[in-house]
PDB file of C-alpha atoms in Angstrom:
ATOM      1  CA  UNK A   5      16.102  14.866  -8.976  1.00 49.00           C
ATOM      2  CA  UNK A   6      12.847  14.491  -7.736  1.00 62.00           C
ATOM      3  CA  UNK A   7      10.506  11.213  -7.106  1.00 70.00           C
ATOM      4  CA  UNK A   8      12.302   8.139  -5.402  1.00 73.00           C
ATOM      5  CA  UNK A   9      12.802   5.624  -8.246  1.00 79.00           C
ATOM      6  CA  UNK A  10      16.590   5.678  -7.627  1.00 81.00           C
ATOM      7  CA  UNK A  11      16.887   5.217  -4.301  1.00 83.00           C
ATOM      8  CA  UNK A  12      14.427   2.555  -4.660  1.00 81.00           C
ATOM      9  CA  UNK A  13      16.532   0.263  -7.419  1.00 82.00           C
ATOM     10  CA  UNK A  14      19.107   0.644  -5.029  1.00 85.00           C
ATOM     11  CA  UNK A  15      17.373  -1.063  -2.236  1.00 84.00           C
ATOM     12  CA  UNK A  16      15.764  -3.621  -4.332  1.00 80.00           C
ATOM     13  CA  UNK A  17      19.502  -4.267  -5.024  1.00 83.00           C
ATOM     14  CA  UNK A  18      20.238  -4.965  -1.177  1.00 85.00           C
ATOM     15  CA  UNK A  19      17.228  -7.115  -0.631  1.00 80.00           C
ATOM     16  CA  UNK A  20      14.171  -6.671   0.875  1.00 80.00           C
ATOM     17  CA  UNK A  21      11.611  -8.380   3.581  1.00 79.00           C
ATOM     18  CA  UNK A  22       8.133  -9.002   2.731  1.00 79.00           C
ATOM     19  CA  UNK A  23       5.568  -7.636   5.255  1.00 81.00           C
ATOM     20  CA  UNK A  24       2.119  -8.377   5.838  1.00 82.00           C
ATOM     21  CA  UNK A  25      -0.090  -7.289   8.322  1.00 79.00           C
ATOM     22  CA  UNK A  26      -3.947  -5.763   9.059  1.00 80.00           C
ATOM     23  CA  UNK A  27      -3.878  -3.317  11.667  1.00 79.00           C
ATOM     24  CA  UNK A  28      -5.965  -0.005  12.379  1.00 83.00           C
ATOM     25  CA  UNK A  29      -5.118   3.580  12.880  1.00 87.00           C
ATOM     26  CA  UNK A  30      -6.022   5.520  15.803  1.00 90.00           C
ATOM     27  CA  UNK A  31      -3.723   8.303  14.785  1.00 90.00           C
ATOM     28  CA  UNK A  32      -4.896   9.252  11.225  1.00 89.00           C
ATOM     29  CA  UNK A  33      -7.427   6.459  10.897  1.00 89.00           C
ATOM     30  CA  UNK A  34      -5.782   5.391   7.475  1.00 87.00           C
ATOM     31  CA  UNK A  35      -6.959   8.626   5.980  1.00 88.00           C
ATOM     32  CA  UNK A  36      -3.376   8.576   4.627  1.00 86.00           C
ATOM     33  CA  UNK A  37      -4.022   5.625   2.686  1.00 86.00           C
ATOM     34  CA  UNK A  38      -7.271   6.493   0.772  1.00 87.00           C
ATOM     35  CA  UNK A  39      -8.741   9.479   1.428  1.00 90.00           C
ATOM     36  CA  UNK A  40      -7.904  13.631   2.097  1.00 91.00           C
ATOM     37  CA  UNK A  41      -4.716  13.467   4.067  1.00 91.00           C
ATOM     38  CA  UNK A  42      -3.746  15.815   5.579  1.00 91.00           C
ATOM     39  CA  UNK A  43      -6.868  17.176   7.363  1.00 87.00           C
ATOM     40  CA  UNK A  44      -5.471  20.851   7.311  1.00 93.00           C
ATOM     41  CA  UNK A  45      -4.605  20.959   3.803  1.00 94.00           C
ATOM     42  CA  UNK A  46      -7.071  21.551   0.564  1.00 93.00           C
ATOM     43  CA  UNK A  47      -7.865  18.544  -1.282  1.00 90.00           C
ATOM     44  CA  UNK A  48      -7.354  20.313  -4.488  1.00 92.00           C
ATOM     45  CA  UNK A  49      -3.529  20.522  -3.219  1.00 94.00           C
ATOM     46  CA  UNK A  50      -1.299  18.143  -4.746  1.00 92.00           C
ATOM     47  CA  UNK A  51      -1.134  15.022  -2.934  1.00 91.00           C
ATOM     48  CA  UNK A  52      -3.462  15.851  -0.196  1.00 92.00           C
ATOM     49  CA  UNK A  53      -6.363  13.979  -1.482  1.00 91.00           C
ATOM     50  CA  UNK A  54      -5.397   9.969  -1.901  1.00 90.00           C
ATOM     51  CA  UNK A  55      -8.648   7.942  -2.748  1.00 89.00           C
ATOM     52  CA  UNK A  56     -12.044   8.499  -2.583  1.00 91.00           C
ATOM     53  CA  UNK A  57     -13.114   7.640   0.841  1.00 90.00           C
ATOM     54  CA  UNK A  58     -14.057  10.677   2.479  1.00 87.00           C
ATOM     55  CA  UNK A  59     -12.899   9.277   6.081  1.00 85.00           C
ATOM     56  CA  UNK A  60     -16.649   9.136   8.011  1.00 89.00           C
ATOM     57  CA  UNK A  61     -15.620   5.493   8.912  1.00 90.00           C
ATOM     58  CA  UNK A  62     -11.902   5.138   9.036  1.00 88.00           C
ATOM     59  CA  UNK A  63     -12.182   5.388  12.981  1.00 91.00           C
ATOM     60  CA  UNK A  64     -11.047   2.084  14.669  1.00 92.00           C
ATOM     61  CA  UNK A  65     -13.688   1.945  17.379  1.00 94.00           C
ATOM     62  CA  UNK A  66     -16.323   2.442  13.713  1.00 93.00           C
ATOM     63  CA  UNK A  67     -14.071  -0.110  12.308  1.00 91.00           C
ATOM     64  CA  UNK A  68     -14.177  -2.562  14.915  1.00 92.00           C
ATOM     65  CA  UNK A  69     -17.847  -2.353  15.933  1.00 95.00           C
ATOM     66  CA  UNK A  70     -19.250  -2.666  11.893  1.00 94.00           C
ATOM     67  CA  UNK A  71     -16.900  -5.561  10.977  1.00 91.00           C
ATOM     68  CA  UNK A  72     -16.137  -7.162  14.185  1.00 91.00           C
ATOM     69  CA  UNK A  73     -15.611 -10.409  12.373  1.00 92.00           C
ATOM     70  CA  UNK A  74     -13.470  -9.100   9.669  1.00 88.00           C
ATOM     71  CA  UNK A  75     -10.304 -11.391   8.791  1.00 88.00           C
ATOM     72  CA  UNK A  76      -7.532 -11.656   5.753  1.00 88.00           C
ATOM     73  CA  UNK A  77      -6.125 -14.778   4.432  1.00 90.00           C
ATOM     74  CA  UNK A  78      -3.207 -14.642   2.808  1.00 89.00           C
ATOM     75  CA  UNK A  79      -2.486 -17.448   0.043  1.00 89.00           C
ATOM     76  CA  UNK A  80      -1.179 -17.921  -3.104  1.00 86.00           C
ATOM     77  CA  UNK A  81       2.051 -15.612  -2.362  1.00 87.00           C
ATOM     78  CA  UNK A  82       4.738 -15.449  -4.973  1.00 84.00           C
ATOM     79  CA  UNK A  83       8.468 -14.547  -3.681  1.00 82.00           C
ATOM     80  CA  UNK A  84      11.668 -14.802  -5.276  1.00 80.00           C
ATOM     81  CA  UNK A  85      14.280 -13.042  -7.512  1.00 78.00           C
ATOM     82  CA  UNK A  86      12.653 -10.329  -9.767  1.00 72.00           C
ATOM     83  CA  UNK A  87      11.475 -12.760 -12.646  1.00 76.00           C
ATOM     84  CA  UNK A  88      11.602 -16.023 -11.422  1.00 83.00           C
ATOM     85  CA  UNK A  89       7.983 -15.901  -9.503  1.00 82.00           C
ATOM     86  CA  UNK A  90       5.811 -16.407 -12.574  1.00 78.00           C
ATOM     87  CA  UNK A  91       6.382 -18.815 -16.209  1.00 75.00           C
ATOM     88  CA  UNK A  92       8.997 -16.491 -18.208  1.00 68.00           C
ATOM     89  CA  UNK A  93       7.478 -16.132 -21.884  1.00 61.00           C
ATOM     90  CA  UNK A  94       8.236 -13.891 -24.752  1.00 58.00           C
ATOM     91  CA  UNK A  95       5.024 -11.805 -23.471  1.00 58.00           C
ATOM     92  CA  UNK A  96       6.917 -11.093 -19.882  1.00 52.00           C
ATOM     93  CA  UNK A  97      10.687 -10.392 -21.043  1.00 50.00           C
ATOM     94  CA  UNK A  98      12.049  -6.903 -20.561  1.00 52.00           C
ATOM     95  CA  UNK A  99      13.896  -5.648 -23.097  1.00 53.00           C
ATOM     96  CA  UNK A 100      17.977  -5.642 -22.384  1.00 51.00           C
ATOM     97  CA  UNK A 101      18.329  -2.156 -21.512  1.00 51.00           C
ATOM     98  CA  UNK A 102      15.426  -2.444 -18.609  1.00 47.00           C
ATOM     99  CA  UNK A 103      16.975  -2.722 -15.224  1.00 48.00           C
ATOM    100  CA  UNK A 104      15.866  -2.965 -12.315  1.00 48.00           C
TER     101      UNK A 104
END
C-alpha cells in the first residue's frame, strides 16, 4: 500500500511529543518546505515542486540580514487526547466508524 496513513494511526496510538522550533537551513535552505525541491529534478515531476517560492531568498545569511529582528510567539496552544482540546458539539463528532 502506498501513502503513510497507517503507519501514522499507529503512532498516534503510541503517543507523540509536540515540537516547536524556528531554525534556518544552510543545507537546502527550506526549499524542501515550499518551493522546487529537489534542485536536479523537473518541477513538473511529481512532488518536486512544493509551494510557490521560487527559493531566491531561502539562504540563511539572505534570511538573517532582511529580517534580523524576526521572532515567533507561540500562544494559545491546544494539547490533549484527540477530541478533548476544543468544546465537543454535534458539528465536531465523528461518526462511529471514524478512527483514528
Amino acid at each position: 500500500a502506498k501513502g503513510g496513513l497507517q503507519s501514522m494511526g499507529q503512532t498516534l496510538k503510541r503517543g507523540m511529543v509536540l515540537s516547536l522550533s524556528v531554525w534556518d537551513d544552510f543545507s537546502t535552505h527550506m526549499k524542501w518546505l515550499d518551493s522546487k525541491f529537489p534542485d536536479n529534478h523537473e518541477k513538473e515531476k511529481l512532488g518536486v515542486t512544493r509551494g510557490p517560492c521560487d527559493g531566491s531568498t531561502s539562504h540563511p545569511e539572505y534570511v538573517r540580514q532582511h529580517h534580523h529582528n524576526a521572532y515567533v510567539t507561540y500562544k494559545n496552544i491546544k494539547y490533549g487526547e484527540i477530541g478533548s482540546t476544543f468544546p465537543s458539539g454535534p458539528q465536531r463528532r465523528l461518526e462511529s466508524s471514524v478512527h483514528v
